[in-house]
Structure formats: C-alpha cells, structure tokens
Amino acid sequence: MGNILILYDSATGNTRQMAEFVASGAKSQNHNIRLKSIQQANKDDIIWCNGVAVGSPTNMGIVSWKMKKFWDKLGDELWGKIDGKIGCAFSSSGGWGGGAEITCQSILTILINFGFLVFGVTDYVDKNLTLHYGSVVAGEPRSESEKESCRRLGEKLSLWVSNIITDSKDENM
Amino acid sequence: MGNILILYDSATGNTRQMAEFVASGAKSQNHNIRLKSIQQANKDDIIWCNGVAVGSPTNMGIVSWKMKKFWDKLGDELWGKIDGKIGCAFSSSGGWGGGAEITCQSILTILINFGFLVFGVTDYVDKNLTLHYGSVVAGEPRSESEKESCRRLGEKLSLWVSNIITDSKDENM
Amino acid sequence: MGNILILYDSATGNTRQMAEFVASGAKSQNHNIRLKSIQQANKDDIIWCNGVAVGSPTNMGIVSWKMKKFWDKLGDELWGKIDGKIGCAFSSSGGWGGGAEITCQSILTILINFGFLVFGVTDYVDKNLTLHYGSVVAGEPRSESEKESCRRLGEKLSLWVSNIITDSKDENM
Amino acid sequence: MGNILILYDSATGNTRQMAEFVASGAKSQNHNIRLKSIQQANKDDIIWCNGVAVGSPTNMGIVSWKMKKFWDKLGDELWGKIDGKIGCAFSSSGGWGGGAEITCQSILTILINFGFLVFGVTDYVDKNLTLHYGSVVAGEPRSESEKESCRRLGEKLSLWVSNIITDSKDENM
C-alpha cells in the first residue's frame, strides 16, 4: 500500500475540479490518497507520497507562478533527497492550442529535476481525446471523456506506484 | 513584397489540408506564396522565402522523421547562412492532448536553431480554440474555427514578414 | 532608433552579471537601453520596449517563480495587446546539463505566448560554446567566451530590433 | 534480473562513445545489457528491455532524423503495447548551449509518448557538470567527469529497473 498526493493550484476552480477526478481515479488501487491545494500542502506531503499528480492552470504555457514557488521553496530543503518518486501532470487552459500540453511538460520538467520518474498515458478516452503528456482540458472538465481523462491519469499513477513502492521507499528518505 | 513558403509533411492528408488553409491566409498581404510538401521543396525554396510555416503530423510528440530529415539535410549546406527569417508551426494530431502543441514546439526549436524568429498567435478563433504555439487540429480541419485557425496563422506570418523584409534580405544571403 | 529592455531576476548575482553583458552588447546599435531587475521593472517598461532579453536563474529547469510572477501579473493587463515585439533569453545554472537551455526555452515559451517573435543565435563564441536558445552559463560568466556569449545575445537583439521597429510600433500600442 | 538496452545513433562517434560509458554504468546491477546502434537494433530489443537509454547527436536541438525514424516505425507495431518501461536520454552537441539538453528533452518526449516512465539524475558528477535531463557532452566525452556523467546515467537506469521489474513485466507484453 502506497501514498499518493494530488497537488493543485487553481485560480477559477477548473484545475481543482480536475484534481478531484484525478483523486477519484487514484483510488482504483488500495493506496492512501491526499488531495491538497498548494495552500494546504507542505513538504511533509511530498516526503510522504510515493507518487504525485501535479495540476496547474495554463498560464502563459508554463506552470503558474504559485505552483512554481511551491517547488522552488521545497527545493531548498528537499532537492536531491527525494529521488525516485513517480510523477505526472494535468492542466486546464483557456482553449485547445492554448498551451495546456506545454504546461504539463513544464510540470514534468520540474519533477524530472527533482529526480522523479514521470509519465503520460497512451490511452484514448474518446476518439478525439487523450492524455499523452498528462490530462488537459479547455476550461472546466465538462464532458464525460474529459472527466475520464482525469480519472485515467489517477488510475495510471496508482498502478505505477504499486509497481515501485516495494523498493524505492527504502532508498529515499 | 516578400516571399512566403508553406512547407508540410503529411501522411493522411490532414496536415496537407491545414497547409492549404495556412496558404490561403498568407495571401492576405501582397506576398508571393509557395505551398510545397517536403517531397516538392528544396533548399532554394528556403533561401527564397522571408517567412515559413512548417507543418507536420504529430508523431510521438515530435516533428515527423521525414520533416526532420529535410532540415537535417538542409543544415549541411545552409545552417548559419539563413538567419533572421520568420517561422511558425502547425500540426495535426490524433486527438486533443496527443502532442500537437509539443510537436509545434519541436518545429519552433528547429527553426530557432536555424536563427529564425518564431512566433505563435494570441488570437482566439473561437471561444475554445486558439493557436498560441501554432495551429493545432485533432484529425482533419473540419470546423470553421479550425480552418480559421490555420488561415490566421498564415495571416500573421504574412504580417510579420511585411514588417521585416526591408532590411533582413540585405544581411542574409 | 528603438527601445531595448534587459529584464532579469537574480538570486546570487550571476544572472545579474549576465544581464550587464547583454546590455553592453545591445548598445552595438543606436537604441535606447534599459537594464532592470524584476523589482525595478513594471508594465511601462514592457510597453516601451521593442525588444526584450529576459534572464532568470535556472531553478528546476524552469524560469524562477519570481520572473514567472512578473509575466503572469503583466498578462492581466497587457496580454493580447503587445504582440510583435522581439524577445530572447538567458540563464545561469549550477552546472552544464543542469537545465539552463530548458530554462531559456521556458522563457521563450512565455514570450511566444505574449505574441513575441523569439530567437536564438547560431554563432559559436568559442569552439565549445554557443547560444542557440539563448545565453547559458554555469555559475557566473567568468571566461571571455561566456561574457561574449551574453554580449552577442544583446547585439543580435539589437540587430533584429533595428529590422522591425519601423512598422511594428504602429500596429501595437 | 532485468534487461537494459542502450540504443544510440551516432554520426561522428561521439554519441557512440557516450553509449559505451552508459552501458558500463548500467552493469552496476546484475542486469542483462545490450548495446546497439539503431542500425543493429529492432523491435525485439525494445520488447525485450525493461529499461532503455536513448542517445542521439544534437541535430537542430531535436533527436536525429534517423533515431526519430526508428521510433516512428516502431510505433506502427508496438505503440500502446509496451507501456511502463523505464527510459532516459543522452546527447552529444557541438558546444555548450547548442541544444543537447533540449535534444534529451525531445527523446524523453518520445519515450513518454510510448508510455514509458522517464527520469533525469540529480547528482553532480563534478562541481560544474550534472545530468538533470540526461547526460550531455560537448563533442566527445573526454574528461573523467564527462565519462562519469554517462556511467551515472547507466547506473541510475539500472537501479530504477531493479525497482520495477517484479511487476511491470507481467502487465506489459
């Protein structure tokens, strides 16, 4: 049994809604789940988790400054000490083509920098929607397939965490 | 009056359709337009143009190998000699979240490497569709707003080329 | 005669040193130059400039949260109204392979989002050092070639601004 | 005991040298190792491996067209069927700032697209050299720290493969 953190920043509530669906999907395996905004989360949540899904609004194609601040501050104490966790990304943008994929990529870049193993999902949740670099939605997650995209990310995170928790906990903190 | 090249690789015809709409938009200013596939184009087209829109199918989130080959080969002769041209990107993917934005980014990376000035477009062509890093479509461009996204890219390319052709032609080749 | 802004965030002083060399290079053409930290700069500097070089320390492979905050806040008022300016990037990292190039890319992503035309430089300033996606230095700019890399970025920015100022000022604010 | 593939494309021999050091580091755990160029490797090597290190020369800031072709062709048969493997990247460029990090990122993008879990390494192998997004070298790996950077990548890959092989082999092919 492992520990999974869904960590989000949300300005309009759209990314928060995504986070809830991701959390719902993450329950597919028998792990402990924490759903927290960056206002609620702290370094202990990061140390605690074996896997994390990080969500941010799409702001100029890069993770929001508030989410970046969270990880920049965290780095002062934890960087280099928490390698080997699993990570993934999700983002809500103003429209398709607005940078949600690239924002997910910026989140993955941060997580890779921390030594995490990051992933996307090959599944199509609808004939026109997938989540190859993390879940992306234009606006709020309204359609069933958009909600399923978020849940699927959580499910996959949950699955990969099951695969690695045996050993990696021993080596890292 | 400047020269604009619309250069594309297309496997299924979707990216070719996009290219045609981009070319249509590029006609908004009084420039010479060439619409060519990578099979039709050669280094003289690149030397000739002041601005280029490069389109590729979304293949694994990175420009297709055929398009990459075009620029890798071109580099042997022209790299370092064609700085200062204007560039932009477009891509058709299998679905939203499938990597079209990231593919556009890979195209822009190649163009930046050649010393080009690259851009995206801030405009929303519909309440849910924009082209901040280039035009992106899931499948073929079917809706009016998807077609308009391609045309808008061409229009903007045309506009930026108008702004720079006076001087940059003198300095480069 | 155009207006060039060198905008930087610096934690240790390394990025500030880079900024000074970029500013020095930018003087190669007869433009007005402003060298400002994000604490000193405001939206009027952004409106004023025709071209901007943006520098950030490499923090987790993405622009520092302070620099991101600057652009996120700016966007509330100016986004969509300042398209067509010229932009480029520079970054100081802890070591080669530490993410300075990727941090430059994150800066370019932000600038592209604002509708700017962004560029890198093809020139090698030494047999082992170039600035294809912006100037990058490990630590402070110590060697002559590292300093020259920063100056070259400024020179190129200055040159591209000369090429576009005639028209773009009329269309944008 | 798991299976590790070191897969490379090399034009000048520099990336091949890197690949050999990566392979040497990968032997730190008791895994089976295959070191293959893209001319030598085929889809069976990809199916066989639990983890892969992919190396490419830095060509225009994006993986070489030959390496891209390898994965594009592979996708026709294997995409969506080999999720959950571990992946990492390495690249040799013409100079620092020449795009080696961004090339590594393009490799990671491809691997993420295939559903792999990708990583970088937090360790500094020297006070001025690290491999946060994969091993990067300007030219050939000459200094001891550059060689160690490659070996460290292999070691880390070997370690992460040890952590996941128990379960993931059952689920994927």
XYZ file of C-alpha atoms in Angstrom:
692
model
C 0.000 0.000 0.000
C 1.454 3.324 -1.092
C 0.798 7.013 -0.709
C -0.485 9.275 -3.469
C -0.693 13.054 -3.440
C -2.869 15.089 -5.796
C -1.409 18.592 -5.614
C -3.005 21.507 -7.439
C -3.122 25.230 -7.893
C -6.407 26.602 -9.143
C -7.495 30.144 -9.980
C -11.013 29.630 -11.335
C -11.811 26.203 -9.878
C -11.281 24.331 -13.158
C -7.974 22.758 -12.140
C -9.440 21.946 -8.720
C -12.253 20.048 -10.438
C -9.691 18.146 -12.484
C -7.794 17.326 -9.283
C -10.904 15.767 -7.765
C -11.376 13.490 -10.748
C -7.691 12.537 -10.675
C -8.058 11.692 -6.979
C -11.136 9.633 -7.738
C -9.192 7.617 -10.332
C -6.241 7.190 -7.998
C -8.470 5.227 -5.622
C -8.559 2.319 -8.087
C -5.702 0.665 -6.215
C -5.597 0.354 -2.471
C -3.398 3.401 -1.757
C -3.697 6.277 0.680
C -4.799 9.424 -1.130
C -4.313 13.077 -0.210
C -5.948 15.818 -2.274
C -4.399 19.204 -1.469
C -4.046 22.674 -2.913
C -0.623 24.309 -2.701
C -2.040 26.429 0.118
C -2.818 23.260 2.088
C 0.208 21.133 1.180
C 3.699 21.291 2.637
C 6.975 19.441 2.421
C 5.747 16.605 4.630
C 3.146 15.720 1.994
C 5.892 15.458 -0.590
C 8.090 13.313 1.657
C 5.065 11.158 2.487
C 3.996 10.391 -1.060
C 5.296 7.688 -3.392
C 3.574 9.309 -6.338
C 2.239 12.763 -7.134
C -0.072 14.259 -9.749
C 0.592 17.979 -10.127
C -2.042 20.270 -11.630
C -1.794 23.889 -12.650
C -3.806 26.306 -14.734
C -2.205 27.032 -18.095
C -0.637 30.458 -17.533
C 1.490 31.608 -20.457
C 2.258 27.996 -21.361
C 4.171 27.393 -18.126
C 3.141 26.229 -14.657
C 1.582 29.044 -12.574
C 3.980 31.141 -10.508
C 2.320 29.926 -7.322
C 2.944 26.273 -8.182
C 6.494 27.117 -9.253
C 7.059 28.913 -5.958
C 5.924 25.808 -4.094
C 8.591 23.657 -5.771
C 11.307 26.320 -5.704
C 10.861 26.698 -1.945
C 10.649 22.948 -1.475
C 13.929 22.544 -3.292
C 15.803 24.490 -0.643
C 15.204 21.673 1.828
C 14.398 18.535 -0.134
C 16.090 18.682 -3.519
C 18.401 15.712 -4.044
C 16.789 13.777 -1.195
C 13.522 12.564 -2.696
C 14.590 10.944 -5.961
C 12.682 8.017 -7.387
C 9.099 9.039 -6.722
C 6.541 8.832 -9.538
C 5.030 11.983 -11.062
C 2.520 13.163 -13.639
C 0.755 16.354 -14.687
C -2.593 17.934 -15.538
C -3.661 21.386 -16.676
C -6.720 23.406 -17.643
C -6.309 26.038 -20.347
C -8.486 28.715 -21.905
C -8.767 26.791 -25.156
C -7.316 23.979 -27.239
C -3.974 25.092 -28.595
C -3.577 27.395 -25.608
C -0.576 25.672 -24.058
C -2.002 23.017 -21.726
C 0.282 20.320 -23.132
C 3.290 22.594 -22.832
C 2.276 23.471 -19.276
C 2.148 19.754 -18.463
C 5.608 19.479 -19.973
C 6.846 22.281 -17.685
C 5.463 20.389 -14.684
C 7.194 17.200 -15.848
C 10.427 19.193 -16.251
C 10.239 20.273 -12.609
C 9.508 16.733 -11.437
C 12.336 15.279 -13.543
C 14.619 17.879 -11.986
C 13.701 16.503 -8.563
C 14.713 13.024 -9.760
C 11.179 11.736 -10.205
C 10.110 9.219 -12.839
C 7.389 10.878 -14.901
C 4.872 9.513 -17.344
C 1.976 10.228 -19.695
C -0.830 7.921 -20.758
C -1.220 6.297 -24.162
C -4.957 5.560 -23.798
C -7.555 7.430 -25.784
C -10.536 8.143 -23.525
C -12.581 9.158 -26.553
C -11.864 9.095 -30.261
C -10.706 12.697 -30.077
C -9.161 12.956 -26.606
C -6.071 11.506 -24.998
C -3.569 12.425 -22.295
C -0.159 11.586 -23.705
C 1.647 14.204 -21.571
C -0.932 14.482 -18.807
C -4.618 15.375 -18.647
C -5.598 18.519 -20.494
C -8.955 20.262 -20.589
C -10.116 23.505 -22.194
C -11.986 25.290 -19.413
C -13.635 23.038 -16.857
C -13.912 19.253 -17.260
C -17.479 19.047 -18.576
C -17.809 16.073 -20.885
C -17.671 12.518 -19.636
C -14.500 11.918 -21.659
C -12.745 14.912 -20.083
C -13.623 13.645 -16.624
C -12.481 10.173 -17.640
C -9.160 11.639 -18.832
C -8.517 12.931 -15.311
C -9.609 9.698 -13.682
C -7.428 7.696 -16.069
C -4.391 9.746 -15.059
C -5.106 8.927 -11.417
C -5.579 5.246 -12.189
C -2.305 5.036 -14.060
C -0.444 6.864 -11.293
C -1.926 4.435 -8.848
C -0.810 1.498 -10.943
C 2.774 2.690 -11.399
C 3.049 3.435 -7.685
C 2.014 -0.155 -6.955
C 4.879 -1.312 -9.146
C 7.625 0.602 -7.403
C 6.755 1.045 -3.730
C 8.439 -2.117 -2.573
C 11.974 -0.892 -3.047
C 12.119 2.810 -3.587
C 10.873 3.674 -0.117
C 13.975 2.111 1.368
C 16.417 4.156 -0.624
C 14.846 7.563 -0.388
C 14.303 9.238 2.944
C 6.616 42.364 -51.328
C 8.064 39.274 -49.691
C 8.180 35.538 -50.165
C 6.328 33.027 -48.029
C 6.736 29.273 -48.020
C 4.187 26.855 -46.602
C 6.122 23.620 -46.109
C 4.444 20.445 -44.933
C 4.759 16.736 -44.445
C 1.505 14.832 -44.485
C 0.762 11.140 -44.029
C -3.043 11.047 -44.089
C -3.766 14.346 -45.846
C -4.813 16.188 -42.666
C -1.658 18.270 -42.417
C -1.839 18.961 -46.150
C -5.345 20.340 -45.685
C -4.081 22.543 -42.897
C -1.270 23.750 -45.160
C -3.783 24.833 -47.790
C -5.696 26.942 -45.279
C -2.447 28.449 -43.977
C -1.536 29.345 -47.568
C -4.952 30.888 -48.068
C -4.462 33.094 -45.011
C -0.956 34.046 -46.077
C -2.414 35.714 -49.161
C -3.864 38.497 -47.002
C -0.799 40.627 -47.709
C 0.635 41.062 -51.134
C 3.381 38.431 -50.895
C 4.494 35.614 -53.170
C 3.283 32.294 -51.823
C 4.653 28.791 -52.373
C 2.807 25.752 -50.996
C 5.064 22.690 -51.048
C 5.392 19.276 -49.489
C 8.853 18.189 -48.349
C 8.945 15.971 -51.426
C 8.477 19.047 -53.628
C 10.574 21.584 -51.729
C 14.323 22.010 -51.740
C 16.962 24.357 -50.383
C 16.208 27.024 -52.966
C 12.706 27.414 -51.536
C 14.204 28.007 -48.109
C 16.704 30.543 -49.438
C 13.926 32.221 -51.403
C 11.489 32.717 -48.547
C 11.379 35.502 -45.987
C 8.955 33.544 -43.844
C 7.991 29.901 -43.495
C 5.117 27.977 -41.910
C 6.167 24.399 -41.205
C 3.562 21.683 -40.723
C 3.976 18.098 -39.578
C 1.730 15.344 -38.348
C 2.048 14.774 -34.610
C 4.230 11.662 -34.446
C 5.241 10.758 -30.896
C 5.043 14.415 -29.880
C 7.902 15.401 -32.160
C 8.097 16.506 -35.787
C 7.894 13.556 -38.230
C 11.193 11.926 -39.167
C 10.676 12.963 -42.785
C 10.367 16.625 -41.865
C 13.319 16.316 -39.506
C 15.364 14.748 -42.299
C 14.537 17.697 -44.549
C 16.001 20.183 -42.053
C 18.935 17.975 -41.013
C 19.996 17.656 -44.659
C 19.379 21.341 -45.285
C 21.641 22.191 -42.374
C 24.652 20.651 -44.073
C 24.580 23.417 -46.659
C 22.620 26.320 -45.254
C 22.929 26.347 -41.478
C 24.376 29.605 -40.216
C 23.660 31.360 -43.520
C 19.912 31.987 -43.371
C 19.419 33.669 -40.000
C 16.683 36.214 -39.488
C 13.828 34.674 -41.417
C 10.393 34.366 -39.783
C 8.936 30.985 -38.840
C 5.854 29.340 -37.363
C 4.345 25.873 -36.966
C 1.223 23.755 -37.392
C 0.364 20.152 -36.646
C -2.479 17.670 -36.843
C -2.714 15.044 -34.094
C -4.862 12.017 -33.400
C -6.655 13.777 -30.563
C -6.554 16.711 -28.154
C -3.838 16.082 -25.599
C -1.970 13.973 -28.147
C 1.068 16.188 -28.517
C 0.236 18.664 -31.294
C 1.364 21.634 -29.213
C 4.578 19.866 -28.281
C 5.128 18.948 -31.938
C 4.744 22.621 -32.854
C 7.287 23.390 -30.158
C 9.712 20.890 -31.721
C 9.284 22.632 -35.071
C 9.930 26.020 -33.458
C 13.047 24.544 -31.799
C 14.408 23.559 -35.203
C 13.628 26.974 -36.675
C 15.184 28.788 -33.702
C 18.263 26.630 -34.206
C 18.500 27.961 -37.761
C 18.436 31.503 -36.384
C 14.839 32.215 -37.342
C 12.484 34.448 -35.378
C 9.476 32.316 -34.440
C 6.049 33.189 -33.166
C 2.647 31.960 -32.057
C -0.676 33.767 -32.208
C -2.575 35.206 -29.251
C -5.959 35.368 -31.006
C -8.798 33.059 -30.092
C -10.542 31.959 -33.287
C -13.404 30.551 -31.238
C -14.165 30.616 -27.536
C -12.463 27.241 -27.151
C -9.709 27.327 -29.771
C -6.511 29.286 -30.147
C -3.064 28.848 -31.667
C -0.607 30.155 -29.105
C 2.252 27.939 -30.332
C 0.970 27.323 -33.844
C -2.190 25.890 -35.355
C -3.295 22.570 -33.919
C -6.110 20.341 -35.044
C -7.277 16.897 -33.895
C -7.644 14.930 -37.119
C -8.534 16.982 -40.191
C -9.551 20.655 -40.032
C -13.340 20.264 -40.164
C -14.981 23.077 -38.220
C -14.927 26.652 -39.430
C -12.885 27.663 -36.392
C -10.228 25.024 -37.094
C -9.924 26.256 -40.670
C -9.794 29.817 -39.407
C -7.000 28.847 -37.002
C -4.886 27.783 -39.983
C -5.778 30.866 -42.007
C -4.988 33.104 -39.043
C -1.521 31.582 -38.767
C -0.922 32.401 -42.421
C -2.229 35.940 -41.994
C 0.026 36.594 -39.042
C 3.046 35.170 -40.844
C 2.240 37.424 -43.747
C 2.004 40.426 -41.465
C 5.307 39.796 -39.666
C 7.056 39.225 -42.986
C 5.819 42.616 -44.149
C 7.440 44.146 -41.085
C 10.905 42.753 -41.630
C 11.537 42.296 -45.329
C 13.024 45.723 -45.902
C 16.274 45.085 -44.071
C 16.774 41.437 -43.380
C 17.078 40.470 -47.014
C 20.182 42.578 -47.275
C 22.034 40.941 -44.446
C 21.298 37.313 -45.137
C 22.425 35.664 -48.317
C 16.072 54.190 -33.044
C 14.330 51.598 -30.895
C 13.971 50.642 -27.262
C 15.539 47.591 -25.665
C 14.863 46.198 -22.217
C 17.177 43.786 -20.408
C 14.992 42.262 -17.693
C 16.394 39.864 -15.124
C 15.799 38.041 -11.902
C 18.926 37.135 -9.971
C 19.383 35.268 -6.704
C 23.171 35.049 -6.406
C 24.210 37.850 -8.757
C 25.224 35.531 -11.609
C 22.206 36.293 -13.789
C 22.618 39.997 -12.994
C 26.188 39.839 -14.285
C 24.945 38.169 -17.439
C 22.329 40.920 -17.818
C 25.034 43.577 -17.718
C 26.969 41.917 -20.525
C 23.783 41.511 -22.558
C 23.092 45.220 -22.068
C 26.627 46.033 -23.146
C 26.165 44.070 -26.367
C 22.778 45.650 -27.013
C 24.476 49.044 -27.296
C 26.016 47.989 -30.617
C 23.159 49.655 -32.470
C 21.912 53.094 -31.637
C 18.978 52.059 -29.429
C 17.777 53.182 -26.014
C 18.690 50.596 -23.396
C 17.113 49.883 -20.027
C 18.671 47.340 -17.657
C 16.230 46.405 -14.905
C 15.590 43.688 -12.358
C 12.014 42.472 -11.961
C 11.898 44.505 -8.739
C 12.683 47.656 -10.731
C 10.688 46.996 -13.894
C 6.976 47.430 -14.458
C 4.455 47.227 -17.271
C 5.503 50.583 -18.704
C 8.952 49.158 -19.450
C 7.327 46.324 -21.362
C 5.072 48.677 -23.337
C 8.068 50.932 -24.003
C 10.394 48.296 -25.414
C 10.590 46.971 -28.973
C 12.765 44.091 -27.846
C 13.463 42.343 -24.574
C 16.112 39.944 -23.266
C 14.784 38.022 -20.276
C 17.176 36.372 -17.810
C 16.458 34.003 -14.962
C 18.457 31.673 -12.779
C 17.922 28.022 -13.686
C 15.532 26.852 -10.982
C 14.283 23.302 -11.530
C 14.689 23.730 -15.283
C 12.015 26.411 -15.471
C 12.061 30.189 -15.121
C 12.189 31.312 -11.457
C 8.823 31.816 -9.755
C 9.581 35.499 -9.312
C 10.102 36.005 -13.034
C 7.018 33.917 -13.783
C 5.002 36.056 -11.371
C 6.137 39.177 -13.204
C 4.737 37.910 -16.515
C 1.609 36.324 -15.001
C 0.693 39.643 -13.376
C 1.592 41.568 -16.520
C -0.727 39.368 -18.511
C -3.762 40.549 -16.592
C -3.366 43.967 -18.167
C -1.291 43.624 -21.299
C -1.764 40.167 -22.749
C -3.052 40.338 -26.312
C -2.070 43.995 -26.658
C 1.697 43.836 -27.112
C 2.149 41.301 -29.922
C 5.046 41.608 -32.325
C 7.877 42.608 -30.044
C 11.199 40.742 -30.223
C 12.380 38.507 -27.378
C 15.263 36.307 -26.276
C 16.513 34.535 -23.161
C 19.495 33.904 -20.906
C 20.063 31.799 -17.815
C 22.738 30.848 -15.305
C 22.650 27.313 -13.912
C 24.553 25.390 -11.261
C 26.325 23.310 -13.901
C 26.315 22.194 -17.524
C 23.449 19.791 -18.041
C 21.565 21.486 -15.204
C 18.708 22.857 -17.262
C 19.841 26.296 -18.460
C 18.817 25.565 -22.046
C 15.447 24.266 -20.912
C 15.008 27.332 -18.704
C 15.702 29.533 -21.733
C 13.087 27.512 -23.584
C 10.561 28.183 -20.796
C 11.268 31.905 -21.125
C 10.789 31.721 -24.893
C 7.504 29.853 -24.300
C 6.233 32.733 -22.160
C 7.322 35.315 -24.725
C 5.755 33.353 -27.607
C 2.553 33.233 -25.557
C 2.579 37.029 -25.455
C 2.831 37.093 -29.243
C 6.510 37.979 -29.376
C 8.926 36.847 -32.068
C 11.718 34.975 -30.307
C 15.148 33.883 -31.437
C 18.408 32.160 -30.565
C 21.843 32.748 -32.033
C 23.678 30.426 -34.385
C 27.156 31.878 -33.713
C 29.775 29.963 -31.788
C 31.596 32.380 -29.475
C 34.235 29.732 -28.829
C 34.819 26.289 -30.270
C 32.880 24.797 -27.358
C 30.272 27.449 -26.574
C 27.242 28.758 -28.399
C 23.850 30.246 -27.566
C 21.371 28.547 -29.873
C 18.419 29.035 -27.484
C 19.837 31.967 -25.531
C 22.947 32.593 -23.478
C 23.756 29.940 -20.909
C 26.461 29.939 -18.278
C 27.324 27.512 -15.479
C 27.717 29.722 -12.408
C 28.906 33.269 -13.123
C 30.136 34.431 -16.527
C 33.891 34.126 -15.932
C 35.625 33.293 -19.181
C 35.892 35.749 -22.039
C 33.774 33.461 -24.230
C 30.986 33.324 -21.647
C 30.936 37.102 -21.434
C 30.998 37.288 -25.218
C 28.022 34.895 -25.367
C 25.976 37.400 -23.351
C 27.178 40.351 -25.392
C 26.396 38.511 -28.625
C 22.828 37.933 -27.479
C 22.461 41.657 -26.870
C 23.987 42.504 -30.243
C 21.651 40.176 -32.074
C 18.626 41.521 -30.217
C 19.722 44.997 -31.147
C 20.061 43.999 -34.794
C 16.658 42.333 -35.034
C 15.016 45.300 -33.342
C 16.538 47.582 -35.971
C 14.891 45.433 -38.628
C 11.366 45.631 -37.286
C 10.866 48.923 -35.496
C 9.635 50.867 -38.490
C 6.288 49.128 -38.768
C 5.549 47.191 -35.643
C 5.376 50.260 -33.445
C 2.408 51.460 -35.415
C 0.348 48.358 -35.007
C 0.970 47.537 -31.385
C 0.126 50.021 -28.674
C 17.347 -9.618 -13.044
C 16.165 -7.266 -15.754
C 17.054 -6.289 -19.290
C 18.615 -2.984 -20.273
C 19.077 -1.612 -23.775
C 21.492 1.177 -24.663
C 20.283 2.422 -28.037
C 22.148 5.094 -29.965
C 22.540 6.912 -33.230
C 25.967 8.349 -33.872
C 27.331 10.371 -36.775
C 30.864 11.188 -35.631
C 31.354 8.506 -32.992
C 30.865 10.871 -30.030
C 27.405 9.580 -29.119
C 28.654 6.007 -29.576
C 31.408 6.685 -27.050
C 28.822 8.043 -24.645
C 26.727 4.905 -25.181
C 29.640 2.704 -24.190
C 30.097 4.570 -20.916
C 26.357 4.407 -20.235
C 26.491 0.645 -20.837
C 29.443 0.360 -18.492
C 27.495 2.144 -15.742
C 24.408 0.029 -16.367
C 26.380 -3.050 -15.345
C 26.373 -1.872 -11.716
C 23.328 -4.026 -11.037
C 23.054 -7.593 -12.172
C 21.028 -6.960 -15.362
C 21.403 -8.169 -18.928
C 22.819 -5.399 -21.098
C 22.534 -4.838 -24.843
C 24.436 -2.010 -26.526
C 23.093 -1.383 -30.024
C 23.047 1.257 -32.705
C 19.738 1.930 -34.471
C 21.183 0.017 -37.431
C 21.632 -3.035 -35.202
C 18.516 -2.797 -33.040
C 14.976 -3.828 -33.897
C 11.584 -4.098 -32.257
C 12.531 -7.281 -30.409
C 15.181 -5.365 -28.465
C 12.538 -2.873 -27.390
C 10.114 -5.603 -26.350
C 12.920 -7.393 -24.531
C 14.115 -4.478 -22.418
C 12.749 -3.245 -19.105
C 14.720 -0.048 -19.404
C 16.316 1.905 -22.230
C 18.846 4.722 -22.525
C 18.458 6.511 -25.858
C 21.303 8.578 -27.279
C 21.356 10.911 -30.263
C 23.634 13.583 -31.611
C 22.244 17.080 -31.087
C 20.884 17.948 -34.538
C 18.964 21.223 -34.607
C 18.005 20.754 -30.958
C 15.911 17.687 -31.713
C 16.686 13.981 -31.899
C 18.345 12.995 -35.211
C 16.004 12.040 -38.037
C 17.425 8.529 -38.043
C 16.589 7.986 -34.387
C 13.167 9.547 -34.922
C 12.565 7.210 -37.838
C 13.399 4.233 -35.627
C 10.670 5.175 -33.122
C 8.138 6.291 -35.746
C 8.432 2.927 -37.493
C 8.370 1.073 -34.185
C 5.149 2.833 -33.282
C 3.302 1.257 -36.177
C 3.588 -2.121 -34.469
C 4.265 -1.549 -30.799
C 2.738 1.733 -29.734
C 0.267 1.263 -26.901
C 1.588 -2.214 -26.117
C 4.838 -1.503 -24.270
C 3.809 0.989 -21.579
C 5.574 1.078 -18.249
C 9.192 0.608 -19.269
C 11.869 2.948 -17.899
C 13.664 5.437 -20.156
C 16.360 8.088 -20.156
C 18.388 10.139 -22.637
C 21.873 11.275 -23.628
C 23.235 13.548 -26.332
C 26.460 14.980 -27.683
C 26.362 18.500 -29.117
C 28.790 20.782 -30.903
C 29.090 23.032 -27.863
C 27.535 24.030 -24.559
C 24.344 25.937 -25.224
C 23.948 24.060 -28.506
C 20.790 22.192 -27.634
C 21.925 18.930 -26.002
C 19.523 19.379 -23.087
C 16.673 20.169 -25.447
C 17.579 17.140 -27.555
C 17.422 14.983 -24.424
C 14.018 16.521 -23.753
C 12.864 15.549 -27.258
C 13.970 11.966 -26.580
C 12.080 11.954 -23.274
C 9.020 13.302 -25.112
C 9.117 10.330 -27.489
C 9.544 7.872 -24.628
C 6.719 9.468 -22.612
C 4.554 9.160 -25.708
C 5.205 5.417 -25.687
C 4.011 5.282 -22.075
C 7.472 4.960 -20.535
C 8.489 6.384 -17.166
C 11.411 8.734 -17.799
C 13.944 10.304 -15.498
C 16.971 12.546 -15.142
C 19.656 12.465 -12.473
C 20.084 14.974 -9.663
C 23.745 14.110 -8.939
C 26.555 16.459 -9.797
C 29.468 14.435 -11.183
C 31.727 17.464 -10.869
C 31.182 20.916 -9.438
C 30.261 22.182 -12.907
C 28.578 19.179 -14.518
C 25.335 17.359 -13.932
C 22.774 15.388 -15.922
C 19.375 16.606 -14.775
C 17.664 15.734 -18.090
C 20.140 13.119 -19.270
C 23.864 13.050 -19.980
C 25.145 15.875 -22.141
C 28.610 16.372 -23.557
C 30.070 18.990 -25.898
C 31.928 16.963 -28.519
C 33.294 13.628 -27.329
C 33.333 12.565 -23.666
C 36.921 13.460 -22.805
C 37.157 14.473 -19.168
C 36.714 11.991 -16.347
C 33.605 13.858 -15.183
C 32.003 13.644 -18.628
C 32.622 9.911 -18.725
C 31.286 9.612 -15.191
C 28.143 11.512 -16.250
C 27.424 8.776 -18.801
C 28.212 5.985 -16.370
C 25.987 7.593 -13.729
C 23.083 7.636 -16.156
C 23.557 3.915 -16.732
C 23.803 3.223 -13.011
C 20.628 5.094 -12.275
C 18.773 3.359 -15.085
C 19.966 0.066 -13.694
C 18.749 0.993 -10.230
C 15.287 2.102 -11.330
C 14.889 -1.026 -13.426
C 15.647 -3.118 -10.347
C 12.803 -1.335 -8.581
C 10.129 -2.060 -11.128
C 10.857 -5.329 -12.884
C 8.947 -7.504 -10.470
C 5.508 -6.356 -11.538
C 5.689 -4.487 -14.784
C 6.837 -7.472 -16.791
C 3.564 -9.202 -16.067
C 1.377 -6.426 -17.332
C 3.181 -5.462 -20.494
C 3.641 -7.947 -23.275
